[in-house]
Structures are given as structure tokens and as C-alpha cells.
Coordinates of C-alpha atoms and ligand atoms in Angstrom, one line a residue:
X1 CA 14.0 5.3 29.4
X2 CA 10.5 5.9 31.0
X3 CA 9.3 2.7 32.7
X4 CA 5.7 3.6 32.8
X5 CA 2.5 3.4 30.7
X6 CA 1.7 6.3 28.4
X7 CA -1.5 7.2 30.3
X8 CA -2.4 10.4 28.4
X9 CA -2.4 8.7 25.1
X10 CA -5.9 7.5 24.9
X11 CA -8.5 8.6 22.4
X12 CA -12.1 7.5 22.4
X13 CA -13.8 7.1 19.1
X14 CA -17.4 7.7 18.1
X15 CA -17.7 9.4 14.7
X16 CA -19.6 6.6 12.9
X17 CA -20.8 3.0 13.1
X18 CA -20.9 0.0 10.9
X19 CA -23.3 -2.9 10.5
X20 CA -23.6 -5.9 8.2
X21 CA -26.7 -4.3 6.8
X22 CA -25.2 -0.9 6.2
X23 CA -22.1 -2.0 4.3
X24 CA -22.2 -2.5 0.5
X25 CA -22.5 -6.2 -0.6
X26 CA -19.3 -5.7 -2.7
X27 CA -16.3 -4.8 -0.6
X28 CA -14.7 -2.9 -3.5
X29 CA -17.6 -0.5 -3.5
X30 CA -17.4 -0.2 0.2
X31 CA -13.6 0.5 -0.2
X32 CA -14.4 3.2 -2.7
X33 CA -16.9 4.9 -0.4
X34 CA -14.4 5.0 2.4
X35 CA -11.5 5.9 0.2
X36 CA -13.4 8.9 -1.2
X37 CA -14.2 10.0 2.3
X38 CA -10.5 9.6 3.3
X39 CA -9.4 11.7 0.3
X40 CA -11.7 14.5 1.5
X41 CA -10.3 14.4 5.0
X42 CA -6.7 13.2 4.5
X43 CA -6.1 14.7 1.0
X44 CA -3.1 13.2 -0.8
X45 CA -2.1 11.1 2.2
X46 CA -5.2 8.9 1.9
X47 CA -3.3 6.4 -0.3
X48 CA -0.7 5.7 2.3
X49 CA -0.8 2.1 3.4
X50 CA 1.4 -0.5 5.2
X51 CA 2.4 -3.4 3.0
X52 CA 3.3 -6.6 4.9
X53 CA 5.2 -9.4 3.3
X54 CA 6.8 -12.6 4.6
X55 CA 10.6 -12.7 5.0
X56 CA 12.7 -15.7 4.1
X57 CA 13.2 -16.1 7.9
X58 CA 9.3 -16.4 8.2
X59 CA 9.2 -13.1 10.0
X60 CA 6.6 -10.6 8.5
X61 CA 7.9 -7.3 7.4
X62 CA 5.9 -4.1 7.0
X63 CA 6.7 -0.8 5.2
X64 CA 4.7 2.1 3.9
X65 CA 3.9 2.3 0.1
X66 CA 1.4 4.3 -1.8
X67 CA -1.8 2.9 -3.4
X68 CA -1.7 4.0 -7.1
X69 CA -4.8 2.3 -8.5
X70 CA -7.7 0.3 -7.4
X71 CA -10.5 -1.4 -9.4
X72 CA -12.7 -4.5 -9.3
X73 CA -9.7 -6.8 -9.6
X74 CA -7.6 -5.3 -6.8
X75 CA -5.1 -2.8 -5.5
X76 CA -1.9 -1.6 -7.2
X77 CA 1.3 -0.2 -5.8
X78 CA 4.7 0.5 -7.5
X79 CA 8.2 -0.4 -6.4
X80 CA 11.6 -1.6 -7.4
X81 CA 11.4 -5.3 -8.6
X82 CA 14.8 -5.9 -7.1
X83 CA 14.0 -4.5 -3.6
X84 CA 13.7 -6.5 -0.5
X85 CA 9.9 -6.6 -0.6
X86 CA 10.0 -7.7 -4.3
X87 CA 12.4 -10.6 -3.5
X88 CA 10.0 -11.6 -0.6
X89 CA 7.0 -11.4 -3.0
X90 CA 8.8 -13.5 -5.6
X91 CA 9.3 -16.2 -3.0
X92 CA 5.9 -15.9 -1.4
X93 CA 3.4 -14.0 -3.6
X94 CA 1.0 -13.1 -0.9
X95 CA 0.7 -9.8 1.1
X96 CA -1.5 -7.7 3.2
X97 CA -2.3 -4.0 3.0
X98 CA -3.4 -1.9 6.0
X99 CA -4.8 1.6 5.7
X100 CA -5.4 3.9 8.7
X101 CA -7.6 6.9 8.1
X102 CA -7.1 8.7 11.4
X103 CA -9.5 11.5 10.9
X104 CA -12.2 9.0 9.9
X105 CA -11.4 6.7 12.9
X106 CA -11.2 3.9 10.3
X107 CA -8.9 1.0 9.4
X108 CA -9.1 -1.3 6.4
X109 CA -7.1 -4.5 6.2
X110 CA -6.8 -6.4 2.9
X111 CA -5.0 -9.7 2.2
X112 CA -4.5 -11.6 -1.0
X113 CA -2.3 -12.8 -3.7
X114 CA 0.3 -10.8 -5.6
X115 CA 1.1 -10.5 -9.3
X116 CA 3.0 -8.1 -11.4
X117 CA 0.9 -5.7 -13.4
X118 CA 1.2 -5.9 -17.3
X119 CA 4.3 -4.0 -18.5
X120 CA 2.3 -1.6 -20.6
X121 CA 0.4 -0.5 -17.5
X122 CA 3.6 0.0 -15.6
X123 CA 4.9 2.0 -18.6
X124 CA 1.9 4.2 -18.6
X125 CA 2.2 5.0 -14.9
X126 CA 5.9 5.5 -15.1
X127 CA 5.5 8.0 -17.9
X128 CA 3.1 10.0 -15.7
X129 CA 5.6 10.4 -12.9
X130 CA 7.5 13.7 -12.5
X131 CA 11.0 13.7 -14.1
X132 CA 12.8 13.6 -10.7
X133 CA 10.9 10.5 -9.7
X134 CA 11.7 8.8 -13.0
X135 CA 15.4 9.5 -12.6
X136 CA 15.2 8.4 -9.0
X137 CA 13.8 5.0 -10.0
X138 CA 16.8 4.5 -12.3
X139 CA 19.3 5.8 -9.8
X140 CA 18.3 3.9 -6.6
X141 CA 19.3 0.2 -6.1
X142 CA 16.4 0.0 -3.6
X143 CA 17.1 -2.0 -0.4
X144 CA 20.8 -2.5 -1.2
X145 CA 23.6 -1.2 1.1
X146 CA 25.2 1.9 -0.3
X147 CA 28.4 3.6 1.1
X148 CA 27.0 7.1 1.5
X149 CA 24.6 9.8 0.3
X150 CA 27.1 10.9 -2.3
X151 CA 26.7 7.5 -4.0
X152 CA 23.1 8.3 -4.8
X153 CA 23.9 11.9 -5.9
X154 CA 26.5 10.5 -8.3
X155 CA 24.0 7.9 -9.6
X156 CA 21.5 10.7 -10.3
X157 CA 24.1 12.6 -12.3
X158 CA 25.1 9.5 -14.3
X159 CA 21.4 8.9 -15.1
X160 CA 20.8 12.5 -16.1
X161 CA 23.8 12.3 -18.5
X162 CA 22.7 8.9 -19.9
X163 CA 19.3 10.3 -20.9
X164 CA 20.4 13.9 -21.6
X165 CA 19.5 13.8 -25.3
X166 CA 16.4 11.8 -25.0
X167 CA 12.9 13.4 -24.7
X168 CA 11.6 10.4 -22.9
X169 CA 13.0 8.4 -20.0
X170 CA 11.8 4.8 -20.4
X171 CA 10.7 2.7 -17.4
X172 CA 13.6 0.6 -16.1
X173 CA 12.6 -3.1 -16.4
X174 CA 13.5 -3.5 -12.7
X175 CA 10.7 -1.1 -11.6
X176 CA 6.9 -1.6 -11.9
X177 CA 3.6 -2.3 -10.3
X178 CA 2.2 -5.2 -8.2
X179 CA -1.5 -6.0 -8.1
X180 CA -2.9 -7.4 -4.8
X181 CA -6.0 -9.6 -5.6
X182 CA -8.0 -9.6 -2.4
X183 CA -9.5 -12.7 -0.7
X184 CA -10.3 -10.9 2.6
X185 CA -11.1 -7.3 3.4
X186 CA -11.9 -6.0 6.9
X187 CA -13.5 -2.6 7.6
X188 CA -13.0 -1.3 11.1
X189 CA -14.8 1.7 12.5
X190 CA -13.7 3.1 15.9
X191 CA -16.5 3.1 18.6
X192 CA -16.6 4.3 22.2
X193 CA -15.0 2.3 25.0
X194 CA -13.0 0.2 22.5
X195 CA -16.1 -1.6 21.4
X196 CA -15.4 -1.0 17.8
X197 CA -17.3 -2.3 14.7
X198 CA -15.5 -4.8 12.5
X199 CA -17.1 -6.2 9.4
X200 CA -15.1 -8.7 7.4
X201 CA -15.6 -9.9 3.8
X202 CA -14.3 -13.3 2.9
X203 CA -14.2 -14.6 -0.7
X204 CA -15.9 -18.0 -0.6
X205 CA -16.5 -19.9 -3.9
X206 CA -16.2 -16.7 -5.8
X207 CA -18.8 -14.8 -3.6
X208 CA -18.1 -12.3 -0.9
X209 CA -19.5 -13.3 2.5
X210 CA -19.7 -10.9 5.4
X211 CA -19.4 -11.4 9.1
X212 CA -19.1 -9.2 12.2
X213 CA -16.1 -9.8 14.5
X214 CA -15.7 -8.9 18.1
X215 CA -13.4 -5.9 18.6
Ligands
FMN301 C1 4.9 8.0 2.8 C2 5.7 7.0 2.2 C3 5.4 6.5 0.9 C4 6.2 5.5 0.3 N1 5.8 5.0 -0.9 C5 6.6 4.0 -1.5 C6 6.1 3.4 -2.7 O1 5.0 3.7 -3.2 N2 6.9 2.4 -3.2 C7 8.0 2.0 -2.6 O2 8.7 1.1 -3.2 N3 8.5 2.5 -1.5 C8 7.8 3.5 -0.9 N4 8.2 4.1 0.4 C9 9.4 3.6 1.0 C10 9.2 2.2 1.6 O3 8.5 2.4 2.9 C11 10.5 1.4 1.9 O4 11.4 2.2 2.6 C12 11.1 0.9 0.5 O5 10.1 0.5 -0.4 C13 12.1 -0.2 0.8 O6 11.4 -1.3 1.3 P1 12.0 -2.8 1.3 O7 13.4 -2.7 1.6 O8 11.2 -3.6 2.3 O9 11.7 -3.3 -0.2 C14 7.4 5.0 1.0 C15 7.7 5.5 2.3 C16 6.8 6.4 2.9 C17 7.2 6.8 4.3

């Protein structure tokens, strides 16, 4: 294994800048502006984010999930309610989301509390998913140990047979959405010489307050 730094891996940033005066007073509006820009540059990968949760052993765990909805009240992703992350969220209903929009030289970090979205909203989203993903949700005991790939293929076949004569595959009750209600959102814009711009919004007594942090 190489026992040296990775000297060539250094990129200087300088596409844009950020000030307390230039950001929107409402962080959700600021998020929307950046998300739209990211959709233009990163296409259907703009909604990729790292979700961090707290393990029972008090060690944080991160994994990628997809943002499926955002509105004034927060940010929604979908998953298996019996998965490792879901068990962690049941125990400790707080999480953080981190977006990295490489081509924009931007990062957004969000933290807040977690709740399940209403079942009718999960139903509506599930029904929009492609057939293969709907079957996949039924077939996969997410985060559980399985013997081999064949186990999954057999599960898919079983599920296909189970719903063979039904027009509609219903949402399994072990699968659905979580809403993260933010209490803090940080916008990070890369700047030259690692002197980046960081503007943080904190929710204080129901109002968003902004401050600039050193990079
Ligand atoms: C690009 C990408 C998108 C993903 N989207 C989701 C998602 O929206 N929901 C989800 O449950 N897992 C998604 N995953 C898989 C998760 O990263 C993870 O493997 C899975 O949710 C199990 O995590 P857990 O064992 O911590 O619960 C995605 C992975 C990648 C690489």
C-alpha cells in the first residue's frame, strides 16, 4: 500500500461566492435555487445525498439515499422500515443529510428530526415507481444477511407469482418515506486557497438566523 500523500489530488475552487446578504432569508428557498442549478448540471444525480444516523453503539453511520421530495416542511427519502437505518431512526429520530454538487463546487448539510411520512403519501409515491422497483421493495429484506444472490432472485420470483393476477402491487407496510424537518442548514461554496464561504441557518424560536463560519 502506498505510504505517501496523494499530491496530485488537489482542486482549487472559484466558480461562485456566498455572503449573508446574497442568500435568501428562507433556507428552503436557497435550497431550491441551488437544487435547481444542480439539476441542470448534475441531471438525475442531483438528488443523491448521504444520510447519517446514529448507531446503537453511538457511532454515526452514513449511506447514500435519494431525495424524493422537498417542501417548506422538509426533505423526504424512501426506504425499508425494517432496515438498519430505520431501526436506528426508531431509536434516535434525528439525522443529517449531506449533498455534494461537484460541478457547482457546493455542499449542503442539513440536520433535524425524523418522522414517517403519512401512509397515503408513501402509497402515492410507491405507485409511481417502476414495476421492477415495486417488486424489489417487496423482495428485499434490506440490511439482513442473506445466503447468496439466488435468494434474492427466488424472492423476486415468489413476489411476481404472488401478484400475478393483480393489476396493482400495493406498497408493503414495511416500506415508506421519512421526512427530515430541518433545524440547521449549511450552504458551502468552494473558494480559492481553501478559503471557502460557509453560511449557516439555525432555527431559533421559530425564525431562521444566519451566520458565516470560517472555512
Ligand atoms: C446512488 C444510490 C442511491 C440509493 N438510494 C437509496 C434510497 O433512496 N433508499 C434506500 O433505502 N437505499 C438507497 N441506496 C442504498 C443505501 O445506500 C444502503 O445500501 C441501504 O439503504 C441500506 O442501508 P442501511 O443498512 O444502513 O439501512 C442507494 C445507494 C446508492 C449508491
